[in-house]
Coordinates of C-alpha atoms in Angstrom, one line a residue:
M108 CA 81.3 109.6 108.8
I109 CA 83.6 112.1 107.2
K110 CA 86.2 109.4 106.4
T111 CA 83.5 107.3 104.7
A112 CA 82.4 110.2 102.6
I113 CA 86.0 110.9 101.5
T114 CA 86.6 107.3 100.7
A115 CA 83.5 107.2 98.5
L116 CA 84.6 110.4 96.6
L117 CA 88.0 108.9 96.1
L118 CA 86.5 105.7 94.7
M119 CA 84.4 107.7 92.3
A120 CA 87.3 109.8 91.2
G121 CA 89.5 106.7 90.6
G122 CA 86.9 104.8 88.8
A123 CA 85.4 102.1 91.1
S124 CA 84.9 99.7 88.1
A125 CA 88.6 99.4 87.5
Q126 CA 90.3 96.4 89.0
S127 CA 92.5 97.3 92.0
H128 CA 96.1 96.2 92.1
L129 CA 95.0 94.5 95.4
D130 CA 92.7 92.1 93.5
R131 CA 95.3 91.6 90.7
V132 CA 98.1 90.6 93.1
M133 CA 95.8 88.2 95.0
Q134 CA 94.7 86.6 91.7
S135 CA 98.1 86.4 90.0
K136 CA 100.0 85.6 93.2
T137 CA 102.7 88.1 91.9
L138 CA 103.7 91.4 93.3
M139 CA 105.4 93.6 90.7
V140 CA 108.1 95.7 92.4
C141 CA 110.0 98.5 90.7
T142 CA 113.4 99.1 92.3
T143 CA 116.8 100.5 91.3
G144 CA 119.0 98.0 93.2
D145 CA 121.7 100.6 93.8
Y146 CA 120.8 102.4 97.0
K147 CA 122.0 100.8 100.2
P148 CA 120.7 100.3 102.8
Y149 CA 117.3 100.2 101.0
T150 CA 117.8 98.2 97.8
F151 CA 120.9 96.5 96.4
L152 CA 121.3 94.0 93.5
R153 CA 124.1 91.6 94.5
A154 CA 126.4 90.0 92.0
D155 CA 124.5 86.7 92.3
G156 CA 121.4 88.4 91.0
E157 CA 119.5 88.6 94.3
Y158 CA 118.2 91.8 95.9
E159 CA 118.7 92.8 99.5
G160 CA 118.1 95.8 101.7
I161 CA 115.5 97.2 104.1
D162 CA 112.8 97.9 101.4
V163 CA 113.6 94.6 99.7
A164 CA 112.7 92.7 102.9
M165 CA 109.6 94.8 103.3
A166 CA 108.5 94.1 99.7
Q167 CA 108.9 90.4 100.5
S168 CA 106.8 90.9 103.6
L169 CA 104.1 92.7 101.7
A170 CA 104.0 89.9 99.1
Q171 CA 103.8 87.2 101.8
S172 CA 100.8 89.0 103.4
L173 CA 99.0 88.4 100.1
N174 CA 100.3 84.9 99.6
A175 CA 102.2 86.1 96.6
K176 CA 105.8 86.2 95.3
V177 CA 107.8 89.2 94.3
K178 CA 108.7 89.9 90.7
W179 CA 111.5 92.5 90.6
V180 CA 111.3 95.1 87.8
P181 CA 114.7 96.8 87.4
T182 CA 114.6 100.6 86.9
T183 CA 116.9 103.6 87.3
W184 CA 116.4 106.9 89.2
K185 CA 116.2 108.7 85.9
T186 CA 113.5 106.4 84.5
L187 CA 111.7 105.5 87.8
T188 CA 108.4 107.2 87.1
P189 CA 108.0 106.2 83.4
D190 CA 109.1 102.7 84.2
F191 CA 106.6 102.5 87.1
L192 CA 103.8 103.6 84.8
S193 CA 104.7 101.6 81.7
K194 CA 105.7 98.4 83.3
Q195 CA 102.6 98.2 85.5
C196 CA 104.4 97.9 88.8
D197 CA 102.3 97.5 91.9
I198 CA 104.8 99.4 94.0
A199 CA 108.1 101.2 93.7
L200 CA 110.5 101.2 96.6
G201 CA 114.1 101.4 97.6
G202 CA 114.7 104.7 99.3
V203 CA 112.2 106.6 97.1
S204 CA 111.8 110.3 98.2
V205 CA 108.4 111.9 98.1
T206 CA 108.3 114.8 95.7
L207 CA 105.5 116.9 94.2
K208 CA 106.6 116.0 90.7
R209 CA 106.2 112.2 91.4
Q210 CA 102.9 112.9 93.2
Q211 CA 101.5 114.3 89.9
T212 CA 101.5 110.8 88.4
A213 CA 101.6 108.5 91.4
W214 CA 100.4 108.1 95.0
F215 CA 102.5 107.4 98.0
A216 CA 101.9 105.1 101.0
T217 CA 102.2 106.6 104.5
P218 CA 105.8 108.0 104.8
L219 CA 108.3 105.8 106.5
G220 CA 110.0 108.7 108.2
T221 CA 111.8 112.0 107.6
D222 CA 115.1 112.4 105.8
G223 CA 116.9 115.2 104.0
K224 CA 119.8 116.3 101.8
I225 CA 123.2 116.7 103.4
P226 CA 126.8 116.7 102.2
L227 CA 129.0 113.6 102.3
V228 CA 132.6 114.6 102.2
R229 CA 136.1 113.4 103.1
C230 CA 136.5 113.8 106.8
A231 CA 139.6 115.9 106.3
D232 CA 137.4 118.5 104.5
K233 CA 134.3 118.4 106.8
K234 CA 134.8 122.0 108.0
K235 CA 135.0 123.3 104.3
Y236 CA 131.6 122.0 103.1
R237 CA 129.0 122.6 105.8
T238 CA 126.7 125.3 104.3
I239 CA 125.1 126.2 101.0
A240 CA 127.4 129.2 100.8
Q241 CA 130.5 127.0 101.1
L242 CA 129.2 124.5 98.6
N243 CA 127.8 126.9 95.9
R244 CA 131.1 127.8 94.4
P245 CA 132.7 126.8 91.0
E246 CA 135.8 125.3 92.7
V247 CA 133.6 122.8 94.6
R248 CA 133.4 119.5 92.6
L249 CA 130.0 117.8 93.2
I250 CA 129.3 114.3 92.1
E251 CA 125.8 112.8 91.8
P252 CA 123.9 109.9 90.2
A253 CA 121.9 111.1 87.2
G254 CA 118.1 111.6 87.4
G255 CA 117.3 111.5 91.1
T256 CA 116.4 114.0 93.8
N257 CA 120.2 114.5 94.5
E258 CA 120.7 115.9 91.1
A259 CA 117.6 118.0 91.4
F260 CA 118.8 119.5 94.7
V261 CA 122.1 120.5 93.2
H262 CA 120.5 122.2 90.2
S263 CA 118.1 124.2 92.4
H264 CA 120.4 125.0 95.4
L265 CA 124.0 124.8 94.1
P266 CA 124.0 126.1 90.5
Q267 CA 127.4 127.6 90.8
A268 CA 129.2 124.4 91.9
T269 CA 130.8 122.1 89.3
L270 CA 128.6 119.1 88.8
T271 CA 129.6 115.6 87.5
L272 CA 126.9 113.0 86.9
F273 CA 128.2 109.5 87.7
H274 CA 127.0 106.3 86.1
D275 CA 127.1 104.0 89.1
N276 CA 125.5 104.8 92.4
V277 CA 127.3 101.9 94.0
T278 CA 130.9 102.9 93.3
I279 CA 130.3 106.7 93.4
F280 CA 131.6 106.9 97.0
Q281 CA 135.0 105.7 96.0
Q282 CA 135.2 108.8 93.8
L283 CA 135.2 110.9 96.9
V284 CA 137.8 108.7 98.7
D285 CA 140.1 108.9 95.6
K286 CA 139.7 112.7 95.5
K287 CA 138.1 112.7 92.1
A288 CA 135.3 114.7 93.6
D289 CA 134.8 116.8 96.8
V290 CA 131.2 116.4 97.8
M291 CA 128.1 114.2 97.2
I292 CA 124.8 115.6 98.2
T293 CA 122.6 112.7 99.3
D294 CA 120.0 111.8 101.9
A295 CA 121.2 111.7 105.5
S296 CA 120.2 108.0 105.8
E297 CA 122.5 107.0 102.9
A298 CA 125.3 109.3 104.1
L299 CA 125.2 107.8 107.6
F300 CA 125.2 104.2 106.1
Q301 CA 128.1 104.9 103.7
Q302 CA 130.4 106.6 106.3
K303 CA 130.4 103.3 108.2
R304 CA 131.6 101.5 105.0
Y305 CA 134.1 104.3 104.1
P306 CA 136.0 105.5 107.3
E307 CA 137.5 108.4 105.2
L308 CA 134.0 109.9 104.6
C309 CA 131.9 111.9 107.0
A310 CA 128.2 112.8 106.9
I311 CA 127.8 116.6 107.6
N312 CA 125.0 117.7 110.0
P313 CA 122.7 114.6 109.5
Q314 CA 120.3 115.9 112.1
Q315 CA 120.0 119.3 110.4
P316 CA 119.5 118.6 106.6
M317 CA 119.6 121.3 104.1
Q318 CA 116.3 120.2 102.7
Y319 CA 113.4 118.4 104.3
G320 CA 112.5 115.1 102.8
E321 CA 110.4 112.0 103.4
K322 CA 110.8 108.4 102.2
A323 CA 107.7 106.4 101.1
Y324 CA 106.6 103.6 98.9
M325 CA 105.2 104.8 95.5
L326 CA 101.8 103.4 94.5
P327 CA 99.6 103.6 91.4
R328 CA 97.5 106.7 91.4
D329 CA 93.7 106.5 92.0
D330 CA 93.8 103.0 93.4
I331 CA 92.3 103.7 96.9
S332 CA 91.8 100.0 97.8
W333 CA 95.5 99.2 97.2
K334 CA 96.7 102.3 99.1
F335 CA 94.5 101.4 102.1
Y336 CA 95.8 97.9 102.1
V337 CA 99.5 98.9 101.9
D338 CA 99.0 101.6 104.5
Q339 CA 97.4 99.1 106.9
W340 CA 100.1 96.5 106.3
L341 CA 102.8 99.1 106.9
H342 CA 101.0 100.3 110.1
L343 CA 100.9 96.7 111.4
S344 CA 104.5 96.1 110.4
K345 CA 105.6 99.1 112.6
A346 CA 103.2 98.3 115.4
T347 CA 104.5 94.7 115.7
G348 CA 108.1 95.8 115.4
E349 CA 108.7 93.9 112.2
Y350 CA 109.8 97.1 110.3
Q351 CA 112.1 98.2 113.1
K352 CA 113.8 94.7 113.3
I353 CA 114.4 94.7 109.5
A354 CA 115.8 98.3 109.6
A355 CA 118.1 97.4 112.6
Q356 CA 119.8 94.7 110.6
W357 CA 121.1 97.4 108.2
L358 CA 121.2 100.5 110.3
G359 CA 122.3 99.0 113.6
T360 CA 119.4 100.8 115.4
T361 CA 115.8 100.3 116.1
R362 CA 114.9 104.0 115.5

């Protein structure tokens, strides 16, 4: 009863007369997906022009459930929100973190799980860069991709450190290996994935992140029908093990 009343109020607030993205996707047979293509293990644009990753496979699953095809809409972390709004994407995904700033102009599907910011450093230096106090010093060279939550964390928590914004979130890890930077603050999931690819790098305290975070798929605001559909599809994907199977292909675990 309460849920029905809440749903009715949300429909009124969102404007029940507006066409839902659910109807548009079913009619057009096209799912518009905003993604950066530079954030393994979630989204990656290969040299052959094809996308791959956990969230890429999930987007294809969502499209299939609607008898639709995915149309990828390239974006960057710096322009994710304006691109999502202006290019009329039905969903944005690829390791997107839930933030209050993003919540002001978009909705999120049910969170996929918790994550959080940790240091990724050369293993030889893992005792030097474990705490905020150790990191927040001018001699510590931080490197981050521009415009995302990593950069925001550095500005809010590590203002004394020396920050370099790097143009390529794919090759940024080599900068640490080559000692052109000391630390990259990133999500624990990415740090754990990248330390497998770069034996010289270590994820610091991945079970105790310096900032709580969640990953979720970003949806258009005030479209309750679309959100309910995506949430239910995601619930069933997890209940049947589909999501866990896809994640295991990249993470080597069925967590």
